[in-house]
PDB file of C-alpha atoms and ligand atoms in Angstrom:
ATOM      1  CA  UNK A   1     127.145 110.332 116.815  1.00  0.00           C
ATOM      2  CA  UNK A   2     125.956 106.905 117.409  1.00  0.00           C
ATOM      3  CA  UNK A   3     127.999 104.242 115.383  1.00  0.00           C
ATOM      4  CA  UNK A   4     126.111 101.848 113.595  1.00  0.00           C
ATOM      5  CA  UNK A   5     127.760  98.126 112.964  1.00  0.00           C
ATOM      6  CA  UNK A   6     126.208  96.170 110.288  1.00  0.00           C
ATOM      7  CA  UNK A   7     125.612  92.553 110.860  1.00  0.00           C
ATOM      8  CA  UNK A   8     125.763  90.228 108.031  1.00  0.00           C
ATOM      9  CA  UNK A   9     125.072  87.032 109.011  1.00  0.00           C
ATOM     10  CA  UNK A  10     122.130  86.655 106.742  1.00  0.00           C
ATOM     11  CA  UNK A  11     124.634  86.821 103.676  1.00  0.00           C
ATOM     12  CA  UNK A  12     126.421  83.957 104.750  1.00  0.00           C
ATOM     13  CA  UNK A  13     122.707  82.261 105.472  1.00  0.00           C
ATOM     14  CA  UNK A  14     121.514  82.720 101.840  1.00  0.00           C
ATOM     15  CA  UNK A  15     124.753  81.359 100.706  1.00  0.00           C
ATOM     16  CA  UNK A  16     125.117  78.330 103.150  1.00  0.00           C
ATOM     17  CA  UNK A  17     121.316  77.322 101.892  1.00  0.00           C
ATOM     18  CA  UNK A  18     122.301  76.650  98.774  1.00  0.00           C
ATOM     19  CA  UNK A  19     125.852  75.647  99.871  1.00  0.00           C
ATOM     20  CA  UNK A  20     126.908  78.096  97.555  1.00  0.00           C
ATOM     21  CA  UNK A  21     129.525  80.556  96.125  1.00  0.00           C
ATOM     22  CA  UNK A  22     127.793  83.247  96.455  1.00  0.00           C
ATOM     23  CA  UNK A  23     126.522  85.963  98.010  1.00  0.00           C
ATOM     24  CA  UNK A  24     129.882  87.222  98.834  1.00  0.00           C
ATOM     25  CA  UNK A  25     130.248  88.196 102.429  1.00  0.00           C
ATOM     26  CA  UNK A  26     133.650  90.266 102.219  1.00  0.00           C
ATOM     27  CA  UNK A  27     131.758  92.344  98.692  1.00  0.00           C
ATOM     28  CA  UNK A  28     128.502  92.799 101.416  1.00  0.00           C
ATOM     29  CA  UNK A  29     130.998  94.122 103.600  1.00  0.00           C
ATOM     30  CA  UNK A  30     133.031  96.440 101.831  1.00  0.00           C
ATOM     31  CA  UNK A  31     129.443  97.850 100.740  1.00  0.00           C
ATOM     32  CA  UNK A  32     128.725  98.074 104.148  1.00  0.00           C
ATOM     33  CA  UNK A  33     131.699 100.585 104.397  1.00  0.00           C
ATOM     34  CA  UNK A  34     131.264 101.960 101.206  1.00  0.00           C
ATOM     35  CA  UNK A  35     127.384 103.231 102.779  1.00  0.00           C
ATOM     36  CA  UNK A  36     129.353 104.386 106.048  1.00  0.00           C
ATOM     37  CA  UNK A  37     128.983 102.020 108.725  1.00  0.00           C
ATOM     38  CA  UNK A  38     131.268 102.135 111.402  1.00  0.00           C
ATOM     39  CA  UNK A  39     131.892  98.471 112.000  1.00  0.00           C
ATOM     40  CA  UNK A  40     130.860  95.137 110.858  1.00  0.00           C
ATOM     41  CA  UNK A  41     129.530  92.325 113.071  1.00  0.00           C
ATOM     42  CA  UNK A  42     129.178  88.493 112.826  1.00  0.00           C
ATOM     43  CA  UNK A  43     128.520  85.589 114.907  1.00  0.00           C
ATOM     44  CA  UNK A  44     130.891  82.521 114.208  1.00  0.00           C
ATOM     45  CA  UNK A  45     128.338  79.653 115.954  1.00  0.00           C
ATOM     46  CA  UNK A  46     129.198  76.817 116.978  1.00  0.00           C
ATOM     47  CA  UNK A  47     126.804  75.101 114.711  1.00  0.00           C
ATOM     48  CA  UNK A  48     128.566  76.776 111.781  1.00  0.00           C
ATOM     49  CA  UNK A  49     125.215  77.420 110.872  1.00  0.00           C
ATOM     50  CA  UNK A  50     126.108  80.915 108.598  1.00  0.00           C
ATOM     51  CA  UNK A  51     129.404  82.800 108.978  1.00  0.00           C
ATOM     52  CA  UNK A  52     132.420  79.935 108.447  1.00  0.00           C
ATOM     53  CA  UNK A  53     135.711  80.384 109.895  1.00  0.00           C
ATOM     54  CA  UNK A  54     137.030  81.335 106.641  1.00  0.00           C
ATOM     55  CA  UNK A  55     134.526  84.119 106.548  1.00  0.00           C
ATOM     56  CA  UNK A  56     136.267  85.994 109.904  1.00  0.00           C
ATOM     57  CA  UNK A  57     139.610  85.376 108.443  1.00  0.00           C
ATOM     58  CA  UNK A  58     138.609  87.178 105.150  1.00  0.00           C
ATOM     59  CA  UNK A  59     136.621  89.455 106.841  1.00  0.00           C
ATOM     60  CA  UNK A  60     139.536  90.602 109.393  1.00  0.00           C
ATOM     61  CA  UNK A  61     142.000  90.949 106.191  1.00  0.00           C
ATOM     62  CA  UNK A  62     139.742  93.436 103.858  1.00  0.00           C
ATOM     63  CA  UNK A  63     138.164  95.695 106.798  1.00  0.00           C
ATOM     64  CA  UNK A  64     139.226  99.004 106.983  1.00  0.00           C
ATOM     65  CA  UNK A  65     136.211  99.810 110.066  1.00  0.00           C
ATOM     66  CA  UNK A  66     136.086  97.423 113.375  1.00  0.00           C
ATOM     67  CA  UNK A  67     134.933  93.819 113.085  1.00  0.00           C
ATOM     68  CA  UNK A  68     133.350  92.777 115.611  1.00  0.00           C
ATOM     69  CA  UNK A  69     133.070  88.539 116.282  1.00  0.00           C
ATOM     70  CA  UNK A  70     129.916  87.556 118.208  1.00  0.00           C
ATOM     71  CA  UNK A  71     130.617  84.797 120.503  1.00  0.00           C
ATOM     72  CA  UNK A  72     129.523  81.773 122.782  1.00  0.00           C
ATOM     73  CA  UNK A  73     131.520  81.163 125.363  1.00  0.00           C
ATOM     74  CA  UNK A  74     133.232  77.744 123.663  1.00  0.00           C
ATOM     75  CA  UNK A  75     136.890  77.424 124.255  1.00  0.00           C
ATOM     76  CA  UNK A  76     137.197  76.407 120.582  1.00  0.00           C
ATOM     77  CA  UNK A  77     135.491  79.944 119.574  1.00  0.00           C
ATOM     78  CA  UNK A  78     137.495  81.440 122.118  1.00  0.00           C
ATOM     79  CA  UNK A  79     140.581  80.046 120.366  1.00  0.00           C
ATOM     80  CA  UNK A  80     140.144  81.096 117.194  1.00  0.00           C
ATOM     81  CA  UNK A  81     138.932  84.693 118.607  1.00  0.00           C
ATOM     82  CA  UNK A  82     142.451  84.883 120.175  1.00  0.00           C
ATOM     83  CA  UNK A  83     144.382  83.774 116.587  1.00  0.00           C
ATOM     84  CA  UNK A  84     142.056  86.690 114.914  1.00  0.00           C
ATOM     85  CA  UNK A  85     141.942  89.033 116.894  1.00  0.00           C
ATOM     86  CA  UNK A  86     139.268  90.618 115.748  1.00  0.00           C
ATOM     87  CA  UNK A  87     139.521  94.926 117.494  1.00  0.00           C
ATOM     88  CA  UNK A  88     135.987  93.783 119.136  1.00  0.00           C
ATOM     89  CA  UNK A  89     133.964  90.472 120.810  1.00  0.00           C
ATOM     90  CA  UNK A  90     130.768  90.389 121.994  1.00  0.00           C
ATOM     91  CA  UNK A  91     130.003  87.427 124.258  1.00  0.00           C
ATOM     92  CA  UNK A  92     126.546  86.097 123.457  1.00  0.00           C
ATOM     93  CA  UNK A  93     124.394  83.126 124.898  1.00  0.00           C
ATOM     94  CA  UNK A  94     124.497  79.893 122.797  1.00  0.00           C
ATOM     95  CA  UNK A  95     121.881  77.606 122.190  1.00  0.00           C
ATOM     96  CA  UNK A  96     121.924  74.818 118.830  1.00  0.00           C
ATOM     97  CA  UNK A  97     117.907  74.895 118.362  1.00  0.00           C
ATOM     98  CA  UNK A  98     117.616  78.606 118.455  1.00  0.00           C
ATOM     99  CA  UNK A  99     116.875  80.573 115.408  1.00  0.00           C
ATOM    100  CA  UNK A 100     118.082  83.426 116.943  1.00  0.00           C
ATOM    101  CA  UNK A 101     120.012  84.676 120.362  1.00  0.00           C
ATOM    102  CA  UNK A 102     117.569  84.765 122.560  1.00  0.00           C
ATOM    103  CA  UNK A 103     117.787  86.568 125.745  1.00  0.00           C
ATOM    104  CA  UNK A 104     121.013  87.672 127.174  1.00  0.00           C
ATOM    105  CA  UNK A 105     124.099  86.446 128.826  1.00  0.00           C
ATOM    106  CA  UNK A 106     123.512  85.339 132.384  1.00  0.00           C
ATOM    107  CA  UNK A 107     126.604  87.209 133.287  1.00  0.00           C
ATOM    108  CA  UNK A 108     125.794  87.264 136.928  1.00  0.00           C
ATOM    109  CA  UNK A 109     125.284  83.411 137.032  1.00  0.00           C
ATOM    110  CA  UNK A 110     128.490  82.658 135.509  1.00  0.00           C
ATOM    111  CA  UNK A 111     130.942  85.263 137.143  1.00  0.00           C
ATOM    112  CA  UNK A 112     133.889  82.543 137.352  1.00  0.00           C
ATOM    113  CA  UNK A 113     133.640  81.026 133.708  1.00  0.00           C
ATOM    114  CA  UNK A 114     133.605  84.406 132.378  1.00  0.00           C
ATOM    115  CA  UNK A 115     135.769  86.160 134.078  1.00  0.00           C
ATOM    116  CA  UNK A 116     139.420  84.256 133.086  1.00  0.00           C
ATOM    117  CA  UNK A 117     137.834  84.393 128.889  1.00  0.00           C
ATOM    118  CA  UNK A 118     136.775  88.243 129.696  1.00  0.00           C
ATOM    119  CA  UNK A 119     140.726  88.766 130.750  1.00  0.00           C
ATOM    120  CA  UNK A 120     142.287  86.841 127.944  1.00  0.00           C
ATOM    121  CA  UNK A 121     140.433  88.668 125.710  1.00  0.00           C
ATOM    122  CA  UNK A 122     140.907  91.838 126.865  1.00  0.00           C
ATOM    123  CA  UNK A 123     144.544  91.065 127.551  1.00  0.00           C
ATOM    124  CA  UNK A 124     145.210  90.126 123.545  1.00  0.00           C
ATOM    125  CA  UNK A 125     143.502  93.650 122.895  1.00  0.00           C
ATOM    126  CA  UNK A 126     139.943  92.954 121.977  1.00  0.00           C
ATOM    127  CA  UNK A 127     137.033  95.128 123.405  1.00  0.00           C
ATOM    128  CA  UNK A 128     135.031  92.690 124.462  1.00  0.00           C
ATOM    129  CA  UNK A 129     131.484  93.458 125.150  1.00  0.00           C
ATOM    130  CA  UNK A 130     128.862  91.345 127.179  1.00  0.00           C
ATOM    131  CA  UNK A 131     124.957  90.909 125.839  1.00  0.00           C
ATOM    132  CA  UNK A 132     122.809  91.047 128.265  1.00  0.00           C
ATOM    133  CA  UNK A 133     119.463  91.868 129.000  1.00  0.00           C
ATOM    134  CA  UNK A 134     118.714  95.526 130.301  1.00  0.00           C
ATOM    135  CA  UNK A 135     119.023  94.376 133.754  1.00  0.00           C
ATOM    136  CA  UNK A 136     121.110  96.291 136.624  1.00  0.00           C
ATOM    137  CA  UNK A 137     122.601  93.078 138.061  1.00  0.00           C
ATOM    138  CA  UNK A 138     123.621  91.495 134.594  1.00  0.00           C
ATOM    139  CA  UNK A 139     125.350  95.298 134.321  1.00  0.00           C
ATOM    140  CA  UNK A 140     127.030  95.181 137.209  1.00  0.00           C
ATOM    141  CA  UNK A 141     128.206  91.258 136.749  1.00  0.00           C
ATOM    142  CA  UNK A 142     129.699  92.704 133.438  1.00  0.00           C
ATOM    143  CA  UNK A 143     131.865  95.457 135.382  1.00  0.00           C
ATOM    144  CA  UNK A 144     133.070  92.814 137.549  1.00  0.00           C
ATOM    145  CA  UNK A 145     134.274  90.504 135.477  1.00  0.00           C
ATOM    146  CA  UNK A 146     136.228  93.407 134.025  1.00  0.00           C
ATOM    147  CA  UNK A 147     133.990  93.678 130.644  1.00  0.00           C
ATOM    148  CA  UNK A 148     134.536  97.073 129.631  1.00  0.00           C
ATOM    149  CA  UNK A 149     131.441  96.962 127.316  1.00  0.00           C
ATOM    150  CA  UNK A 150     128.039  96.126 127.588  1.00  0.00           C
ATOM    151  CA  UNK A 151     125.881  95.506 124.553  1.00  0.00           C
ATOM    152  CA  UNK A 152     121.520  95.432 126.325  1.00  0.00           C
ATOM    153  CA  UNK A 153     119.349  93.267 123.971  1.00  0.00           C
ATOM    154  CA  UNK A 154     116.932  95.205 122.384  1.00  0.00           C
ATOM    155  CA  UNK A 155     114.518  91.883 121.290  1.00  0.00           C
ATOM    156  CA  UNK A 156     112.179  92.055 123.640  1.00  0.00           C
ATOM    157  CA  UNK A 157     111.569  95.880 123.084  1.00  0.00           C
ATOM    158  CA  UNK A 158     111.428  95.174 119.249  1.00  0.00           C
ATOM    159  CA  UNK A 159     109.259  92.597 119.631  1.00  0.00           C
ATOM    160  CA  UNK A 160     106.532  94.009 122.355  1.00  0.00           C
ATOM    161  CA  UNK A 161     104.278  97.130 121.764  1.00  0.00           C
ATOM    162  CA  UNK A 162     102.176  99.577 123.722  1.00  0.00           C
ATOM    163  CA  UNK A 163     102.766  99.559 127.561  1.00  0.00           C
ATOM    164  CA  UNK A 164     105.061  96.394 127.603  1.00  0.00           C
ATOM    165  CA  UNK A 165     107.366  98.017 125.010  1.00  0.00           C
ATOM    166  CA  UNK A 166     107.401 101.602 126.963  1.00  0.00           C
ATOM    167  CA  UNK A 167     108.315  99.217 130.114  1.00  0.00           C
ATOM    168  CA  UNK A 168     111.291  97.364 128.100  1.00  0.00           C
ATOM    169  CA  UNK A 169     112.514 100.802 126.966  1.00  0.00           C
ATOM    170  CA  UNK A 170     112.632 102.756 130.414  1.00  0.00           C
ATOM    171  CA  UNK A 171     114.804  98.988 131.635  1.00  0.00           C
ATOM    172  CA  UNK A 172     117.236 100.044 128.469  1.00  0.00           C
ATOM    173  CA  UNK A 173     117.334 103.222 129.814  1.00  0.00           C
ATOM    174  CA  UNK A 174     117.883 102.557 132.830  1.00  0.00           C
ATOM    175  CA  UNK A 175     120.586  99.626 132.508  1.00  0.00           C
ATOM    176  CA  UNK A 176     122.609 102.200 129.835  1.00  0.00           C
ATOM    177  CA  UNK A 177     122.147 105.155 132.647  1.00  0.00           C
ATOM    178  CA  UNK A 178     124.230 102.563 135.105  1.00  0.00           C
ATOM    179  CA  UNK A 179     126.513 101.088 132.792  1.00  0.00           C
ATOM    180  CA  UNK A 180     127.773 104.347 131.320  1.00  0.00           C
ATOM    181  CA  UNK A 181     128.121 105.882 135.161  1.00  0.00           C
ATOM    182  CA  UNK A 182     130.160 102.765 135.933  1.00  0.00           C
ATOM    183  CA  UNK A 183     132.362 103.316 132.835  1.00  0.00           C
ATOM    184  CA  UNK A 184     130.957 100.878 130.889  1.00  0.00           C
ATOM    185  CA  UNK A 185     130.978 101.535 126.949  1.00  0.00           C
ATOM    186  CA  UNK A 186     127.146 100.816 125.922  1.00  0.00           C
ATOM    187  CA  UNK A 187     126.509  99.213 122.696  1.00  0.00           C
ATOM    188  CA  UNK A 188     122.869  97.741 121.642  1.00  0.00           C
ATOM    189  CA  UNK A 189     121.093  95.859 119.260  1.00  0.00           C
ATOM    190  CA  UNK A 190     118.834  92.739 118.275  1.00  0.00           C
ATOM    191  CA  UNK A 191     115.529  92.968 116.339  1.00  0.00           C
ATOM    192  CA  UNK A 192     115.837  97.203 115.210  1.00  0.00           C
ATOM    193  CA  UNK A 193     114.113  98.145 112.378  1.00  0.00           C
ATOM    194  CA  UNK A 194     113.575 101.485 111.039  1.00  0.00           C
ATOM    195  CA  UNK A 195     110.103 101.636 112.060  1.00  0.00           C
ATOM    196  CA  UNK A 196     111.298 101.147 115.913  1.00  0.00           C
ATOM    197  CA  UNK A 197     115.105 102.779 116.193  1.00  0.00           C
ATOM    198  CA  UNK A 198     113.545 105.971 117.373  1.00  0.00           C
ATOM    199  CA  UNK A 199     113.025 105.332 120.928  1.00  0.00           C
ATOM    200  CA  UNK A 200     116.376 103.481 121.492  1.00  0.00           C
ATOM    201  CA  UNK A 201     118.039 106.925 120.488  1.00  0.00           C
ATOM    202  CA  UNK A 202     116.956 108.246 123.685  1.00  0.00           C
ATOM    203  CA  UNK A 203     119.562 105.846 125.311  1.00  0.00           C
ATOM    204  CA  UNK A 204     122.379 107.642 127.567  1.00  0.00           C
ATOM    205  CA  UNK A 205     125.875 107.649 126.438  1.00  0.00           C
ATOM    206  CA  UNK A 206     124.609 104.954 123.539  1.00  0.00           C
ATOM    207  CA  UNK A 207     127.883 104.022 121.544  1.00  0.00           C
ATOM    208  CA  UNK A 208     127.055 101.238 118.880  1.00  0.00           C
ATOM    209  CA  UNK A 209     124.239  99.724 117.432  1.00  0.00           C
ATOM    210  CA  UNK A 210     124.226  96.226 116.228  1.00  0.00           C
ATOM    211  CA  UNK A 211     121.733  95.918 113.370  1.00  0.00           C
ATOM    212  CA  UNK A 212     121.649  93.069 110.890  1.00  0.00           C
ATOM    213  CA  UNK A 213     118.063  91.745 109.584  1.00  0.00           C
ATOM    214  CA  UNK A 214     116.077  94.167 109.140  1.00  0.00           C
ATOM    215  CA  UNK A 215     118.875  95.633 107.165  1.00  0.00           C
ATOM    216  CA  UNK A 216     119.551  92.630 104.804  1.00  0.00           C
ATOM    217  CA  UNK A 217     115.786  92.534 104.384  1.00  0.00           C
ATOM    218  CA  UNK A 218     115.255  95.783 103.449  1.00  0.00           C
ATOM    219  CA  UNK A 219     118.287  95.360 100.024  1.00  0.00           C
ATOM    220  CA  UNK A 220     116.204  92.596  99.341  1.00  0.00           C
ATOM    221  CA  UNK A 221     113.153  95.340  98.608  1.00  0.00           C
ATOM    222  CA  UNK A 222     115.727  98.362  97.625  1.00  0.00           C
ATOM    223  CA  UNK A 223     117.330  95.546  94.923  1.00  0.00           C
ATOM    224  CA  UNK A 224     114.677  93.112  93.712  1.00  0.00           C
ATOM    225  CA  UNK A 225     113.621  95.935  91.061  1.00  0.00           C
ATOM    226  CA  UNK A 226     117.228  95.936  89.770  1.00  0.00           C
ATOM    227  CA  UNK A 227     118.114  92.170  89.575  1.00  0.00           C
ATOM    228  CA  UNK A 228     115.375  91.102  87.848  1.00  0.00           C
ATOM    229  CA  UNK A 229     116.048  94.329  85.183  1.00  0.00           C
ATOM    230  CA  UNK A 230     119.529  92.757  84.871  1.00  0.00           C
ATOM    231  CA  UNK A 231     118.227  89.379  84.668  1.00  0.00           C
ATOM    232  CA  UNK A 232     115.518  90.673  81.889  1.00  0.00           C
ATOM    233  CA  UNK A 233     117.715  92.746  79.851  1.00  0.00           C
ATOM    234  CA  UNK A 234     120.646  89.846  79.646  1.00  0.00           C
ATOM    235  CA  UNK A 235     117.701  87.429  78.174  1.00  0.00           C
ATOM    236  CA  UNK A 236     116.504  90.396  76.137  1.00  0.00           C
ATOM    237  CA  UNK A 237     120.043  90.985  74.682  1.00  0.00           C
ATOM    238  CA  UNK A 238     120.979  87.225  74.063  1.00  0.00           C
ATOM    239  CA  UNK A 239     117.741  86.891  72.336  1.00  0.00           C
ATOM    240  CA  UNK A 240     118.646  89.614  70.042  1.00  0.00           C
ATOM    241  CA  UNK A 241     122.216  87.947  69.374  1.00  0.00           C
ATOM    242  CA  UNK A 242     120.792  84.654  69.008  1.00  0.00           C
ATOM    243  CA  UNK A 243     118.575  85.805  66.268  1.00  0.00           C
ATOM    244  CA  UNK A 244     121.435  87.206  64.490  1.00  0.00           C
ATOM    245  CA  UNK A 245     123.462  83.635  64.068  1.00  0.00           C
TER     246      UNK A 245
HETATM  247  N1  PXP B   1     123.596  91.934 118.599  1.00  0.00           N
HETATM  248  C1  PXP B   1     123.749  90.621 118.906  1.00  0.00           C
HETATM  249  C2  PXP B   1     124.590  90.275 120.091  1.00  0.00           C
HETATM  250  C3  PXP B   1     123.162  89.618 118.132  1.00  0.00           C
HETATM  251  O1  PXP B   1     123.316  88.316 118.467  1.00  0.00           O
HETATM  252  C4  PXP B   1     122.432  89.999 116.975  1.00  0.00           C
HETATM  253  C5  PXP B   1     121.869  88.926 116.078  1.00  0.00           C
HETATM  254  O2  PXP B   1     122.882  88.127 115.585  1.00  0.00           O
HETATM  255  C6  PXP B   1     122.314  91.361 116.683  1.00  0.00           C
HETATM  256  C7  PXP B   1     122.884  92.310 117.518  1.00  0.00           C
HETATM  257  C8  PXP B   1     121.581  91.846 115.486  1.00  0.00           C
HETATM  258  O3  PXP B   1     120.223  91.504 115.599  1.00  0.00           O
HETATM  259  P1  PXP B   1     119.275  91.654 114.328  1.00  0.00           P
HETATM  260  O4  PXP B   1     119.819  90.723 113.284  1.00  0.00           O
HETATM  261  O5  PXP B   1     117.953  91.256 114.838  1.00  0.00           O
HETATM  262  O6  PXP B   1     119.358  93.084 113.900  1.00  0.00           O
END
């Protein structure tokens, strides 16, 4: 069965907008378990921008499935990723002025940065997973480095259709066929939706998938109905005691 890890990072961004209490991320969570997923993911950034240190630490007490901590390559990140120990990283490109990651780790490029992080890691008993784009050589730099995980960005496939999309997908294919025959664990994710997670299925040996907005806006639609019926029946009720004084 493929596992599906939830990423909530969009909690933490509705509640960091309004610098806010709430939306809880640890109650998002445990409904995330309480629905059945298998793990729950969550990029610390450098820029703090959502998810807050405090968030991993609360996160990594209350979770009964895998957490897995998205992360840049920053020996700060690093740091705290070795005090957490969270059971899984994934090791993600960085940039401050993107909205999003975009594009993969340039594994290949950066063999002898990664490599002594990939071994600390590892050594401290995290799975730690690369993200890379569905490219054989980016695979292969993963193996080398001694990643035992690699976890193909699906964006561009999400975000292309027609013959540009069938290309992306037959890459994924492809890049999962090698990783998984060079014992790589392969994970995915970035950009799924419900209306395009059908093709990905057809990935070999296709362990995780990483899935976070699409899913947080999709409660918005299956829970809008319902807050504003709370909302409207508290007003209606205090209306009705009001009167009554
Ligand atoms: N996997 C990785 C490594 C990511 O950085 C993200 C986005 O934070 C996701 C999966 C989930 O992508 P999306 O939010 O588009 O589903």
């Amino acid at each position: 069965m493929i596992r599906l890890g939830v990423n909530i990072d969009h909690v933490a961004t509705l509640r960091e907008v309004r610098r806010a209490k709430y939306p809880s991320i640890t109650d998002a969570a445990a409904l995330c378990e309480l629905a059945g997923a298998h793990g729950i993911t969550v990029h610390l950034r450098e820029d703090r921008r959502h998810i807050q240190d405090a968030d991993v630490y609360a996160l990594r007490e209350m979770l009964t499935v895998n957490l897995n901590l998205e992360m840049a390559n920053n020996p700060d990140v690093v740091a705290l990723a070795l005090d957490l120990l969270p059971a899984e990283v994934c090791m993600v490109p960085e940039r401050r002025e993107e909205l999003t990651t975009e594009g993969g780790l340039d594994v290949a490029g950066h063999l002898a940065e990664l490599k002594p992080v990939v071994g600390e890691l590892s050594a401290a008993g995290m799975e730690v997973s690369m993200f890379i784009d569905p490219d054989l050589a980016q695979v292969e730099a993963s193996a080398a480095i001694g990643a035992p995980c690699v976890e193909l960005h699906t964006g561009a496939y999400a975000q292309w259709s027609g013959a540009a999309r069938e290309r992306e997908l037959q890459r994924l294919i492809a890049a999962a066929h090698r990783a998984s025959s060079i014992g790589l664990k392969v994970n995915a994710g970035h950009g799924l939706t419900l209306e395009n997670v059908g093709a990905i299925l057809a990935l070999p040996k296709l362990n995780t998938l990483n899935i976070g907005h699409s899913i947080v806006c999709h409660a918005v639609f299956v829970g809008l109905e319902q807050a504003v019926r709370a909302m409207l029946e508290l007003l209606a009720s205090d209306r009705d005691s009001a009167q009554q004084r």
